[in-house]
Every structure is written in structure tokens, then in C-alpha cells.
Coordinates of C-alpha atoms and ligand atoms in Angstrom, one line a residue:
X1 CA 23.3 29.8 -32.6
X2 CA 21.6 31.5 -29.8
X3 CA 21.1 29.0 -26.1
X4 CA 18.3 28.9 -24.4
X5 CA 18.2 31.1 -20.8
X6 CA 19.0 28.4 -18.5
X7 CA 15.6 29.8 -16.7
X8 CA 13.3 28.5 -19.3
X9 CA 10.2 26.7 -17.9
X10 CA 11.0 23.3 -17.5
X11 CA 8.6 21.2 -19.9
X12 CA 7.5 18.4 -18.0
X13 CA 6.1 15.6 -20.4
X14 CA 1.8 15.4 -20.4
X15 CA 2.3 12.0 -18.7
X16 CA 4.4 13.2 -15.8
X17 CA 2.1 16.3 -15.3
X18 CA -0.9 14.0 -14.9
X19 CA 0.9 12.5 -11.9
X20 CA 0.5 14.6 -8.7
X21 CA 3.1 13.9 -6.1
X22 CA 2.4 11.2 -3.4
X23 CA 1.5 12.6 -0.4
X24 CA 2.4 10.0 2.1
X25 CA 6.2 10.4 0.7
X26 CA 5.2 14.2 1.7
X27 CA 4.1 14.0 5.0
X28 CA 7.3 11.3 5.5
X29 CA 9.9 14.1 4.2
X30 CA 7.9 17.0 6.6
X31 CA 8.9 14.9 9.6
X32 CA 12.2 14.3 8.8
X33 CA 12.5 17.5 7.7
X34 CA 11.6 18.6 11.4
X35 CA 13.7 15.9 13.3
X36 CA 16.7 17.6 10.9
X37 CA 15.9 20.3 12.5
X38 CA 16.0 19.7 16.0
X39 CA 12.1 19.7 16.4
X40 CA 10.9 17.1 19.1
X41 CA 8.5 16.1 16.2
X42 CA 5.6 12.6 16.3
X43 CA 5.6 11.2 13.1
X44 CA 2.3 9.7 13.0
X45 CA 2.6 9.7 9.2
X46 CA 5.0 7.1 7.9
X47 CA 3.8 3.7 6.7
X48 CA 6.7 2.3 7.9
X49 CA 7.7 -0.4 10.2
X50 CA 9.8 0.8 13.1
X51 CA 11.2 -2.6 13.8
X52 CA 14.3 -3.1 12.2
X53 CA 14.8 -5.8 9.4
X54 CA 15.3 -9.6 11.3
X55 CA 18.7 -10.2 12.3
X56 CA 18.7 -13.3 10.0
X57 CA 17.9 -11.2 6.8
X58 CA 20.8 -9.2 7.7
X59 CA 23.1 -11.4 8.0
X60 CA 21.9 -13.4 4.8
X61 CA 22.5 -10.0 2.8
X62 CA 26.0 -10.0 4.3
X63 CA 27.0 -13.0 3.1
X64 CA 25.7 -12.5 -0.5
X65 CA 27.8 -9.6 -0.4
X66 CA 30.9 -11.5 0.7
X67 CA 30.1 -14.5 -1.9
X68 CA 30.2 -11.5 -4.4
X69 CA 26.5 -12.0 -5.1
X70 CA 26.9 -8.2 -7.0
X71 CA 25.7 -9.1 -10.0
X72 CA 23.1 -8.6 -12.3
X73 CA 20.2 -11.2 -11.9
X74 CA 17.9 -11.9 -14.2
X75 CA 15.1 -9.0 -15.0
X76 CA 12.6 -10.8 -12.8
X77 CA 14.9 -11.9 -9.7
X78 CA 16.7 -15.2 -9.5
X79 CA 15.9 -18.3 -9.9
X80 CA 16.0 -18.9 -6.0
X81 CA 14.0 -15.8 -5.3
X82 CA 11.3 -17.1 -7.4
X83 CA 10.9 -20.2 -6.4
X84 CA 11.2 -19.3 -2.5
X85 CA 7.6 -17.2 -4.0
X86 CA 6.4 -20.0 -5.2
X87 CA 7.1 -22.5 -2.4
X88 CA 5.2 -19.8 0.0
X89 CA 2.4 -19.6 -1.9
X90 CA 2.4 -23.6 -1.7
X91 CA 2.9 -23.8 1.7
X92 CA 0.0 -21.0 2.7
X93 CA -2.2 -21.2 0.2
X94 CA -1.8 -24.5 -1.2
X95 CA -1.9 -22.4 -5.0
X96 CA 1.2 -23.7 -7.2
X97 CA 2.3 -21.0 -9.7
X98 CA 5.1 -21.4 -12.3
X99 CA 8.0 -19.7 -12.5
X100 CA 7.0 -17.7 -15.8
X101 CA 4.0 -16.2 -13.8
X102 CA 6.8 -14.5 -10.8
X103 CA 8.7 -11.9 -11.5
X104 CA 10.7 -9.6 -8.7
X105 CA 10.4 -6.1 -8.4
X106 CA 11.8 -2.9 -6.8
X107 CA 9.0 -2.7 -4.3
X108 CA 5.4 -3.7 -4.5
X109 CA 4.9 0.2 -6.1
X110 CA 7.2 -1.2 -9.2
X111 CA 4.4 -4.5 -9.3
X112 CA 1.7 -2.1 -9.2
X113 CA 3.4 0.4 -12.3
X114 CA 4.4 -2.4 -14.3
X115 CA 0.9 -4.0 -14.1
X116 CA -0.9 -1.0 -15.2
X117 CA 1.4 0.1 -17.6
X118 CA 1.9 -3.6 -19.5
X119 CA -2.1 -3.3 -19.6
X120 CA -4.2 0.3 -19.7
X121 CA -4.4 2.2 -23.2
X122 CA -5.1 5.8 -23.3
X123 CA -9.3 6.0 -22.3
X124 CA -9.4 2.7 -20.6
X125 CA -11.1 3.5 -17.4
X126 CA -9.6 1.7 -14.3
X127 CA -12.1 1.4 -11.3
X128 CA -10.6 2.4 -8.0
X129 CA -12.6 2.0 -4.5
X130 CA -11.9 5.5 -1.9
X131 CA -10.3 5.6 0.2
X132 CA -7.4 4.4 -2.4
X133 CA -3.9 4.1 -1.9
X134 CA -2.7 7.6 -3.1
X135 CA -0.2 5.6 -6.1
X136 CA -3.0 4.0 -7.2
X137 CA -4.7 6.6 -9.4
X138 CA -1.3 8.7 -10.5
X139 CA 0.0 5.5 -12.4
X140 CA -3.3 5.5 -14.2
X141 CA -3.2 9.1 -14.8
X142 CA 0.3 8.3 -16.4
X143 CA -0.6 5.3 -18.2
X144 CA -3.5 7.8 -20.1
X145 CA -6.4 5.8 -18.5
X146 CA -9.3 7.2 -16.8
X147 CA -9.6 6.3 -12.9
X148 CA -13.0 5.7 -12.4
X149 CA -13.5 6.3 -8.3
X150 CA -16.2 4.0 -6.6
X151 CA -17.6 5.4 -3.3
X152 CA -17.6 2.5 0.0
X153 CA -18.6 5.3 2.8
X154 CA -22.1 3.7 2.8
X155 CA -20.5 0.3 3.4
X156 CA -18.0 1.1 6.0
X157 CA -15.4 1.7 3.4
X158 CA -15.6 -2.0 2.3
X159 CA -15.9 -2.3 -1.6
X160 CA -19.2 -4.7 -2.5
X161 CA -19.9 -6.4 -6.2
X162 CA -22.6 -4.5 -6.3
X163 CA -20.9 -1.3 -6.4
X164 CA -18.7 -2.6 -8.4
X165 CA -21.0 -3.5 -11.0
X166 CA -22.8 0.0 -11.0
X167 CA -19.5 1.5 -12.2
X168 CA -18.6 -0.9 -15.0
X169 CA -19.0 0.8 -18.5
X170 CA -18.0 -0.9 -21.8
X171 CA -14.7 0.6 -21.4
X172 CA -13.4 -0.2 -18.0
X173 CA -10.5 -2.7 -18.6
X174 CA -8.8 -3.0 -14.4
X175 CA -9.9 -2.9 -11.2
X176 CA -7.6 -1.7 -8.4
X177 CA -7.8 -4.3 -5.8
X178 CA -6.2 -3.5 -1.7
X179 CA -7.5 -5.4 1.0
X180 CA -6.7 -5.0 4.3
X181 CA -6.7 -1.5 2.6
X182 CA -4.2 1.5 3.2
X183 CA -5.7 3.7 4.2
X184 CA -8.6 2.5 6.3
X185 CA -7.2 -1.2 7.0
X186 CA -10.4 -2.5 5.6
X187 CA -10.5 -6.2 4.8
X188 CA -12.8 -7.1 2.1
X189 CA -14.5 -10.4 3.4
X190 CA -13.5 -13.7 0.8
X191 CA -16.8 -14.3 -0.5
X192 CA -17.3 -10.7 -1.2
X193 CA -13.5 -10.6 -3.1
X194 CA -14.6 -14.1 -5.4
X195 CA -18.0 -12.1 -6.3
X196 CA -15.9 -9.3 -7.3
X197 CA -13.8 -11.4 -9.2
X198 CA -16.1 -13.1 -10.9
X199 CA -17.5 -10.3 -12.0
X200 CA -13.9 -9.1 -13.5
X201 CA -13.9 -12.8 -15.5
X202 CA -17.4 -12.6 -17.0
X203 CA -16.9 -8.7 -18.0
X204 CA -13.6 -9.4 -19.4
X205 CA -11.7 -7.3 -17.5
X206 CA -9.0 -7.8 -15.0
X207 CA -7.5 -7.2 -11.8
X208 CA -4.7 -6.1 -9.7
X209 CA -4.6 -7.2 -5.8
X210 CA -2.3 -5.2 -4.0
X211 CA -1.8 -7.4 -1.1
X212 CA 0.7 -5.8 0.7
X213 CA -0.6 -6.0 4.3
X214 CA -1.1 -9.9 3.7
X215 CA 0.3 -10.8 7.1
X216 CA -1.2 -8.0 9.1
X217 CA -4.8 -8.7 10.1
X218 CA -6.4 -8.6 13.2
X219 CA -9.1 -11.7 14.3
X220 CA -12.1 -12.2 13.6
X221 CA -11.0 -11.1 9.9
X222 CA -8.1 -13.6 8.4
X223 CA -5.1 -13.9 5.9
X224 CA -6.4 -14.2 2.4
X225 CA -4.8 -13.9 -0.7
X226 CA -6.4 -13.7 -4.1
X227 CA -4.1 -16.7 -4.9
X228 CA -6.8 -18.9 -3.4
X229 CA -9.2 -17.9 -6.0
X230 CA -10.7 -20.7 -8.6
X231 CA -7.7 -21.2 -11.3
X232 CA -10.0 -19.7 -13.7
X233 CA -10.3 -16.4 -11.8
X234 CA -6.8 -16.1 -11.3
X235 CA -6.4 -15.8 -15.0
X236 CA -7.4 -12.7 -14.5
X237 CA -5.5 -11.1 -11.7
X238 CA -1.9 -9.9 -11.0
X239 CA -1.0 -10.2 -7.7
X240 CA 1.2 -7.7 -6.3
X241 CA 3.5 -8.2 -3.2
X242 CA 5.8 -6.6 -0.9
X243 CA 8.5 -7.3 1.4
X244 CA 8.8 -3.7 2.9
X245 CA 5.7 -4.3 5.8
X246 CA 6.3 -8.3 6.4
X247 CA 9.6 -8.0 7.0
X248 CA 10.2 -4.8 8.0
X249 CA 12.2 -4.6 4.9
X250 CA 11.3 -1.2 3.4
X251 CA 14.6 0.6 2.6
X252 CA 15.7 -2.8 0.8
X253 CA 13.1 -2.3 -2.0
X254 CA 12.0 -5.6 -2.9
X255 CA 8.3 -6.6 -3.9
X256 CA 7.0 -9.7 -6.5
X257 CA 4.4 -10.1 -9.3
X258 CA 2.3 -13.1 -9.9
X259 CA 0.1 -13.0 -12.9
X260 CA -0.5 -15.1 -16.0
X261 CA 2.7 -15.7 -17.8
X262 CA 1.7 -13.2 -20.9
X263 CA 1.2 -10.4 -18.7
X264 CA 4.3 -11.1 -17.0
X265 CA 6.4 -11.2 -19.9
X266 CA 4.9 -7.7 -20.9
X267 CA 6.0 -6.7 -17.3
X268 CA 9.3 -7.8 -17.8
X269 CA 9.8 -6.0 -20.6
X270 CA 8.8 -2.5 -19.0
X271 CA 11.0 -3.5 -16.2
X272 CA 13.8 -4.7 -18.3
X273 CA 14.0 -1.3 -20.0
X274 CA 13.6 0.6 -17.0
X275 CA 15.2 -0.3 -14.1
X276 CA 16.5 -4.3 -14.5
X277 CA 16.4 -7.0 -11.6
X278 CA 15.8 -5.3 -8.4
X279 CA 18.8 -4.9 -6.0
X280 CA 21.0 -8.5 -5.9
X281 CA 21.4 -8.1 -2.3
X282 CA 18.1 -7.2 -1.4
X283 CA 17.0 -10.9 -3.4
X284 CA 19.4 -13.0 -1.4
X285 CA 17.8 -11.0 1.8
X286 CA 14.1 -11.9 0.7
X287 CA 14.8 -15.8 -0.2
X288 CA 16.3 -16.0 4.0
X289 CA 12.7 -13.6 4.7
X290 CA 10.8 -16.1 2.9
X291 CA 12.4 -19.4 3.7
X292 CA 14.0 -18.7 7.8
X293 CA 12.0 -18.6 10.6
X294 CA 8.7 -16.3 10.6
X295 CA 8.8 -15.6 14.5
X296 CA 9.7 -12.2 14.0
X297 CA 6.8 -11.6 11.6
X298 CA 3.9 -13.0 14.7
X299 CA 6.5 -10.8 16.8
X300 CA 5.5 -7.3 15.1
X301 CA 2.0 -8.4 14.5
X302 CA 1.7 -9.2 18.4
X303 CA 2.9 -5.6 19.1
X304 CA 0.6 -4.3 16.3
X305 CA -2.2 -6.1 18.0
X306 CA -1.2 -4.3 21.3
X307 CA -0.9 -1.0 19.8
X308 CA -4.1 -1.2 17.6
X309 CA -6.0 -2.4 21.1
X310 CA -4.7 0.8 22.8
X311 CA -5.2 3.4 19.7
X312 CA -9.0 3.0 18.9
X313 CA -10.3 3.4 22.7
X314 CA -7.8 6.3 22.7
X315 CA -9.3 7.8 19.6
X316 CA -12.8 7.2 20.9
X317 CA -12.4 9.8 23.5
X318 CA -11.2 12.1 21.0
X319 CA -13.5 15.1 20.7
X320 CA -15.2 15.1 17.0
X321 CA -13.2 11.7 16.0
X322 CA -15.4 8.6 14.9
X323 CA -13.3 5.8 13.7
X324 CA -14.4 2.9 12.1
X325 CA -12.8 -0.8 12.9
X326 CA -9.1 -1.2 11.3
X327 CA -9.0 -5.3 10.5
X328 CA -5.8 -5.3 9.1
X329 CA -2.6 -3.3 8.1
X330 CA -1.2 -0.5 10.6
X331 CA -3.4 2.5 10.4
X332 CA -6.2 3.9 12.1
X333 CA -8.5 6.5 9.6
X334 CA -10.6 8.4 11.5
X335 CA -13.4 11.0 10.5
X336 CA -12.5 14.3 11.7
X337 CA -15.5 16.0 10.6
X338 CA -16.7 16.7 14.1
X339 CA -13.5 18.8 14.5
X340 CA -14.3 21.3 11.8
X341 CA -15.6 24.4 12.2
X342 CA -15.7 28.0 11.0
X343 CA -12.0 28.4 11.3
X344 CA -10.6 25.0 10.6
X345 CA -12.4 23.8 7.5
X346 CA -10.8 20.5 5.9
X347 CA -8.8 17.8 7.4
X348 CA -6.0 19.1 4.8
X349 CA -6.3 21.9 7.3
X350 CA -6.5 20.2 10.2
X351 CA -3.4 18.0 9.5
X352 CA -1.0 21.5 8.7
X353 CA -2.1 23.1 12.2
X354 CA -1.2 19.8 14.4
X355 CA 1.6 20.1 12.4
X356 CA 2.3 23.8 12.9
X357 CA 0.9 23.8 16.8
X358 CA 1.5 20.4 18.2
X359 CA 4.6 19.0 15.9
X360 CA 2.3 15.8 15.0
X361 CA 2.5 14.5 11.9
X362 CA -0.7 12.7 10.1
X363 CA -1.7 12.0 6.6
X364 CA -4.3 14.0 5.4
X365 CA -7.4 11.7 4.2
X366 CA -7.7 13.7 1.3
X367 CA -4.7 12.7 -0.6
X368 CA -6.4 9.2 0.3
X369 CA -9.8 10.5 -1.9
X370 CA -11.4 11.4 1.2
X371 CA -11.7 14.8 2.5
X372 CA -12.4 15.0 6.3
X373 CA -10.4 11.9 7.4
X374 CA -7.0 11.3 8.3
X375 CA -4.4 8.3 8.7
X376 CA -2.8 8.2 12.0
X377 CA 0.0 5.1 11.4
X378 CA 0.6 3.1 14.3
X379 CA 3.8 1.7 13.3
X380 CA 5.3 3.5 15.7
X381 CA 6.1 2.5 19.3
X382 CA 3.4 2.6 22.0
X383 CA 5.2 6.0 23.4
X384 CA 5.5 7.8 20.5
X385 CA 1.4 6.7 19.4
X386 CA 0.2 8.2 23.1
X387 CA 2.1 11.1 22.7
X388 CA 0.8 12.0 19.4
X389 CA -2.8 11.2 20.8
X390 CA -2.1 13.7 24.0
X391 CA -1.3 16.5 21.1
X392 CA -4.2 15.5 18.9
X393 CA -6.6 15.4 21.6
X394 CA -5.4 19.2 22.7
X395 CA -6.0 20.5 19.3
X396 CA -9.6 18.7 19.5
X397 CA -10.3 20.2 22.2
X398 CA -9.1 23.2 21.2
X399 CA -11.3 23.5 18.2
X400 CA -14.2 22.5 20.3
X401 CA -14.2 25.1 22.5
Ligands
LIG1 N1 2.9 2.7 1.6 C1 3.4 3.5 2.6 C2 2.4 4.6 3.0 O1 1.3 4.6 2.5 C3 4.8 4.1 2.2 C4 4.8 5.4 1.4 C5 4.4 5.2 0.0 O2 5.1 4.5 -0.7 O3 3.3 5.7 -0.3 O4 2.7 5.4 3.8

């Protein structure tokens, strides 16, 4: 029998070619790319804490190594890891959530995938407020559902009931909920989330809260969790968490679920068949996050709070930027639409030549759903954030001319 050329077109599965790649992972591999290089490159792009992971979460991770803590756990995490989620939800939120509702994950992105997945059939649209997280849509697209995008420029990029509303057709089964938001750190006020929610409960549709920038807000706005909603609500929602950004834990992979126990158990099942308990180590690491001292965490938002301060006066004198208030997260999302001109036309465009002439890396706002912004991270140290803003500013400038 004849083999195929080894040259044959690879063919990728229709679900995998509904998924386009992520660009944030993108504009994260450019700048390493560079720095393997030699290049004396600002990487403006990663979502990424540059603090490095609490000494005490370290050393807890040690010693589960050395106690030969190796093991498989079960699917969801252990039994400690859950109930050090459910003792923080106590303790901030005053919410108490059983153990059949928590499951562990590899990373909040795993929460997010096995949410949609254990829920959206083929056609089932799935409403999505833009700027999105650039994940958000692909695991619909792979799940067969429809995104359905909702537009929040006329509201400052905050997503309202009312729009909400507009966009809900007899078929829309999810909503893809992110405040503070990534990427326009956008909090969506309390009241305004319950209205939204309540809307989800009477239409009969549910909800996801990606609520990985928890921790990370910036006064007047506040910490709020979904898990304060009216037990009825919460029916409805799945909660999706993250260690990566609190803790400065993103190489360890570890992020949680919360949702009614049904929808869990249909979570655990894609996880169990896909990738088991996230990484035994990494759970004994998040129990010592969750339980030891928090200093570090008002630490890193202090520093935040300093480098946010410094970042949107900076941007303000920034030829053709205009940059609406971050409240939470670490990223600034400016329009760059005053940049553009006859030669420069998109902020995809803009982004590749401060790549090309000023070694800056940003994240384009398109990948985001928005043409003509783009996410400048500040979870980088003050040094790194002026220089990038000295480059930025000359290509402004530049283009102005
Ligand atoms: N969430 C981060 C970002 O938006 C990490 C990259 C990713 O997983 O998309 O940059």
C-alpha cells in the first residue's frame, strides 16, 4: 500500500480552525524572541507580573516536594486546596460555597474552557462585551457557538444591562463576564453587574465572571466578586479564578471554578479526560497563597498604584493618544486614532513599526476587538514603563509631523 507524502496538508479539525491564535501569547513570544536575540527590547506586552512569586509560596512548594506530595490529586484539586477557596470566599465575601461547587484548574484560561465547553451547543450564541479578552471568543468558536459582540465605546467601555438586553435573542445561552476588564481595566460598577445578572436569571441564561484581576483595583472603584450576588443569582454564574496575577504565580498554572455543583461536575468530566488535577505542587503552593500572609499582594498593588499614577499623565502628553481611566487590573488601553495617518493606517500597524523602529512591544487593540487601540501593560518596573513611553512618544511624534 502506497504512504502518504509526508508533505501533505496537515488537516487541522473544523474546531481548531475556528480558533485563531491568541495574540497576547504572540506579542509575549515577539519579545522574547528579541531579548533571545540580543535586542535591548521593552516588553510592554506581557500580562505578566514582574514580581516574583512570594518567598513563602516557594518555600511551601518545596516542602510538598520533599513530603513527596507528587502525586495525582483528585480531578478538581485536593481537598485542602478547596476548602482554602472556600474559607477565602468566607472570609472576603462572607458567601459560603460547598466543596461540590470548587473545582481546581490549570489556570483561570482552563476555568474559562471548561465552563463553555460543559455548556454551549453548536448555534448557541454567547454575548461578549469589546474590548474582550482575546480567549474569550476562540473557545466559543471551538465550542461551535456563535459570539455575539456587544459594543461599550459609547459607555466608556463599561458594559450596561441595557446593552445587554438589546443583544439577547431567543438563542443566547452565556454571557462572558470580566471586570476590572483585560484589556481596558474597566470595572463594571456592583449595581450595574446585579442588573446584568438578573437579567441572565429571568432570561434563563447564564454567566461566566472571569474575575481574574479581583485584587487589583484602584480607589474610588472596589473589590467585588460576583460571589456577593443574591444566592439565587449565583445559580447562574461560574466564577472563574486565577492565581497567576494575585500571586504573581503565573508559570505555576493554577486557577479555580465555582459554580453550581451540576455544572461542575460536567466540568470535571472535560477536565478529567483532558488534562486531570492541575500540577500537585502548584496546589500545595496555592493553599500557603491563600492561607499565609497577604502583605505581598498590598505590596504589588502599592507599586501598581505608583506605576498606574505615573503611566496615564505620561500618556496624556502623548501626541494623538486619549486614554480613558484604568480602575483596575495592569493595563492602560489607549486610543491611537490621533496617530494614524496616510501612511500608518491601523493600530495593528502602528504596534509592528514601534516594534520594527523603537524595539517596544504593545498589544495591538485589535486582537482585543478593537481596531485603533492598544494595551500598554504596566506590569513592568517603573524604568522599563518610562522607557517604553520615551520610544512611543518618538514614533508619535514622528507620525505627526
Ligand atoms: N492574560 C494575560 C494577557 O492578557 C496572559 C496571556 C494570555 O494568557 O492571554 O496578556
Amino acid at each position: 500500500m502506497a504512504t502518504k507524502p509526508a508533505n501533505e496538508i496537515f488537516p487541522v479539525s473544523e474546531n481548531v480552525s475556528r480558533m485563531r491564535p491568541s495574540s497576547t501569547l504572540a506579542a509575549m513570544q515577539a519579545a522574547e524572541a528579541m531579548r533571545a536575540e540580543g535586542i535591548d527590547v521593552v516588553d510592554l506586552g506581557a500580562g505578566e507580573p514582574d514580581f516574583d512569586t512570594p518567598d513563602n509560596i516557594k518555600l511551601a512548594a518545596d516542602e510538598a516536594m520533599r513530603r513527596g506530595q507528587t502525586k495525582y490529586t483528585p480531578t478538581g484539586g485536593s481537598r485542602d486546596l478547596q476548602h482554602a477557596i472556600i474559607n477565602f470566599y468566607e472570609r472576603e465575601f462572607g458567601v459560603s460555597f460547598d466543596r461540590s461547587q470548587v473545582m481546581a484548574t490549570s489556570g483561570g484560561k482552563q476555568a474559562i474552557f471548561n465552563a463553555v465547553v460543559s455548556l454551549v451547543n453548536p448555534g448557541d450564541e454567547v454575548l461578549i462585551a469589546k474590548p474582550y479578552w482575546v480567549t474569550f471568543p476562540e473557545i466559543v468558536n471551538f465550542a461551535r457557538g456563535t459570539p455575539v459582540f456587544i459594543e461599550t465605546e459609547e459607555s466608556d467601555f463599561v458594559l450596561t444591562a441595557d446593552e445587554v438586553r438589546r443583544r439577547i435573542t431567543p438563542r443566547t445561552k452565556l454571557i462572558i463576564l470580566n471586570s476590572p476588564s483585560n484589556p481596558s481595566g474597566r470595572v463594571i460598577p456592583p449595581s450595574e453587574f446585579e442588573r446584568i445578572m438578573q437579567l441572565v436569571y429571568e432570561r434563563g441564561m447564564y454567566a461566566i465572571s472571569d474575575e481574574c484581576y479581583l485584587r487589583f483595583v484602584y480607589p474610588p472603584a472596589e473589590v467585588y466578586s460576583a460571589a456577593r450576588l443574591p444566592a439565587e443569582l449565583l445559580g447562574r454564574l461560574c466564577i472563574a479564578g486565577s492565581f497567576s496575577k494575585t500571586y504573581a504565580m503565573t508559570g505555576w498554572r493554577l486557577g479555580y471554578s465555582i459554580a453550581r455543583p451540576e455544572w461542575t461536575r460536567a466540568m470535571l468530566n472535560v477536565q478529567g479526560h483532558s488534562t486531570s488535577n492541575p500540577n500537585s505542587i502548584a496546589q500545595r503552593a496555592a493553599i500557603e497563597a491563600l492561607n499565609g500572609p497577604q502583605d505581598s499582594v498590598s505590596n504589588m498593588l502599592a507599586e501598581y498604584t505608583r506605576r498606574r499614577n505615573w503611566l496615564l499623565k505620561a500618556i496624556e502628553e502623548i501626541p494623538g493618544f486619549r486614554c480613558i481611566q484604568p480602575e483596575g487590573a495592569f493595563y492602560a488601553f489607549p486610543d491611537v486614532r490621533g496617530c494614524l495617518n496616510g501612511e500608518v493606517k491601523s493600530s495593528a500597524e502602528f504596534t509592528e513599526r514601534l516594534l520594527k523602529e523603537e524595539q517596544t512591544v504593545v498589544t495591538d487593540g485589535a486582537g482585543f476587538g478593537v481596531d485603533g487601540y492598544i494595551r500598554i501593560s504596566y506590569a513592568t518596573s517603573l524604568e522599563s514603563l518610562k522607557e517604553g513611553i520615551n520610544r512611543m512618544s518618538r514614533l508619535a511624534e514622528k507620525l505627526a509631523r
